Coordinates of C-alpha atoms in Angstrom, one line a residue:
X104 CA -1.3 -6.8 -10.4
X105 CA 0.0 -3.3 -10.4
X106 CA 3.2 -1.5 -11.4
X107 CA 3.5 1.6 -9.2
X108 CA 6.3 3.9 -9.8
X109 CA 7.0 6.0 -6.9
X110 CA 8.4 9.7 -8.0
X111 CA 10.9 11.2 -5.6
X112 CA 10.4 15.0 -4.8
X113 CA 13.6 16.3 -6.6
X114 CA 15.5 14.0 -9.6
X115 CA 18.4 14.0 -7.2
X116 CA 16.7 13.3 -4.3
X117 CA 18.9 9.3 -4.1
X118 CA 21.7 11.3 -4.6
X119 CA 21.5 13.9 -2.1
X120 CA 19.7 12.8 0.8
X121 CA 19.2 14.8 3.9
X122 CA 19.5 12.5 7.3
X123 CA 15.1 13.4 7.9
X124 CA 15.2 12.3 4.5
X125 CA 17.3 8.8 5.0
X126 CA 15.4 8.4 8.2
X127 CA 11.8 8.7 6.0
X128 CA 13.4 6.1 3.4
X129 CA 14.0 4.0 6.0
X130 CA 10.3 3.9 7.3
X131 CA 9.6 3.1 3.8
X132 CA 11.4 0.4 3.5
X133 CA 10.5 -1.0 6.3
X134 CA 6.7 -0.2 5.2
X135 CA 7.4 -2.3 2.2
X136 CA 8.8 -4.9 3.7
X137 CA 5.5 -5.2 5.5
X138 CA 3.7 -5.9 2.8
X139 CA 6.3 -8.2 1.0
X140 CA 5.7 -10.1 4.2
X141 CA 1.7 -9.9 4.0
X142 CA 2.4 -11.0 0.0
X143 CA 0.5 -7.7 -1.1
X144 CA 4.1 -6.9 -2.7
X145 CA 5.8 -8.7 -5.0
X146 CA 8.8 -6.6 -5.0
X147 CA 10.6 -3.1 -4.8
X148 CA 13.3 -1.3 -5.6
X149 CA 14.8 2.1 -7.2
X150 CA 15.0 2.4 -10.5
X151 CA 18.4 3.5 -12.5
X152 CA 16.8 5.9 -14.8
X153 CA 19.3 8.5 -16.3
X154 CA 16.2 11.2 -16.1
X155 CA 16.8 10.5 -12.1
X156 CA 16.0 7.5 -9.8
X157 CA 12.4 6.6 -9.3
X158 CA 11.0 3.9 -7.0
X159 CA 9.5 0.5 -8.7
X160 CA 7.0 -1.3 -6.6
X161 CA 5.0 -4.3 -8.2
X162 CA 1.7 -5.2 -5.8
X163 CA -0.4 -7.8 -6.2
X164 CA -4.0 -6.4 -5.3
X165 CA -7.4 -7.1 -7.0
X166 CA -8.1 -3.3 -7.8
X167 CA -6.7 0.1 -8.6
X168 CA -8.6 1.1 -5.0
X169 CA -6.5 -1.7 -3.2
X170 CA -2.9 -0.2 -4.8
X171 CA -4.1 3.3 -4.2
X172 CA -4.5 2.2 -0.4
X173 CA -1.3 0.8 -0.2
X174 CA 0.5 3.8 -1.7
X175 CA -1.7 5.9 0.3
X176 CA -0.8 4.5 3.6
X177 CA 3.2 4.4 2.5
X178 CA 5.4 6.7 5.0
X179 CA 6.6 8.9 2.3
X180 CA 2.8 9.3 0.8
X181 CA 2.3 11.1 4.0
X182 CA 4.9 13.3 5.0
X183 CA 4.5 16.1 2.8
X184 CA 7.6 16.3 1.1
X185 CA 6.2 15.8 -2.8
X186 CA 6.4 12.4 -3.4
X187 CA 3.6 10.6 -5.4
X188 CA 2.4 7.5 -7.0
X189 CA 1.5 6.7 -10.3
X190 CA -0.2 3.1 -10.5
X191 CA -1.1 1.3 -13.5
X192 CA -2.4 -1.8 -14.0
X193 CA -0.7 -4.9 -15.7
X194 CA -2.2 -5.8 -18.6
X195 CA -0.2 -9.9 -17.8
X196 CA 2.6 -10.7 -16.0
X197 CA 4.6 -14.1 -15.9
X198 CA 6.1 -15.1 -12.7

């Protein structure tokens, strides 16, 4: 499993969406949901850090190569607006 933390453009960015913006989250989502539905995801969801929001998304894959695809192929991976993906692994998880 892998813990991939999705880093918005701007440390504001949940706050002060744009409707482009709101329309790419929403492709996002719906990108994620995707793959909660394929059970490559285990789940999702922003993070309330005081440094600024960040997105939390747990995958269950077999390699850093299959979590780098699925970032990879994420809406807001490809639309040039500064987002990016860190991934590491899980060392254990209990679920």
């Amino acid at each position: 499993m892998f813990h991939c933390r999705l880093i918005p453009p701007r440390p504001d960015f949940a706050f002060t969406l744009t409707e482009e913006e709101r329309e790419l989250m929403g492709r996002h989502a719906d990108y994620l949901r995707g793959k909660l539905a394929e059970g490559t995801m285990i789940l999702a969801g922003p993070v309330a850090d005081p440094a600024g929001p960040w997105g939390l998304l747990i995958l269950r894959v077999g390699s850093e190569a299959e979590a780098r695809a699925v970032t990879d192929g994420d809406p807001v991976s490809n639309s040039g607006r500064g987002f990016r993906y860190e991934i590491l692994p899980l060392i254990s998880a209990i679920l």
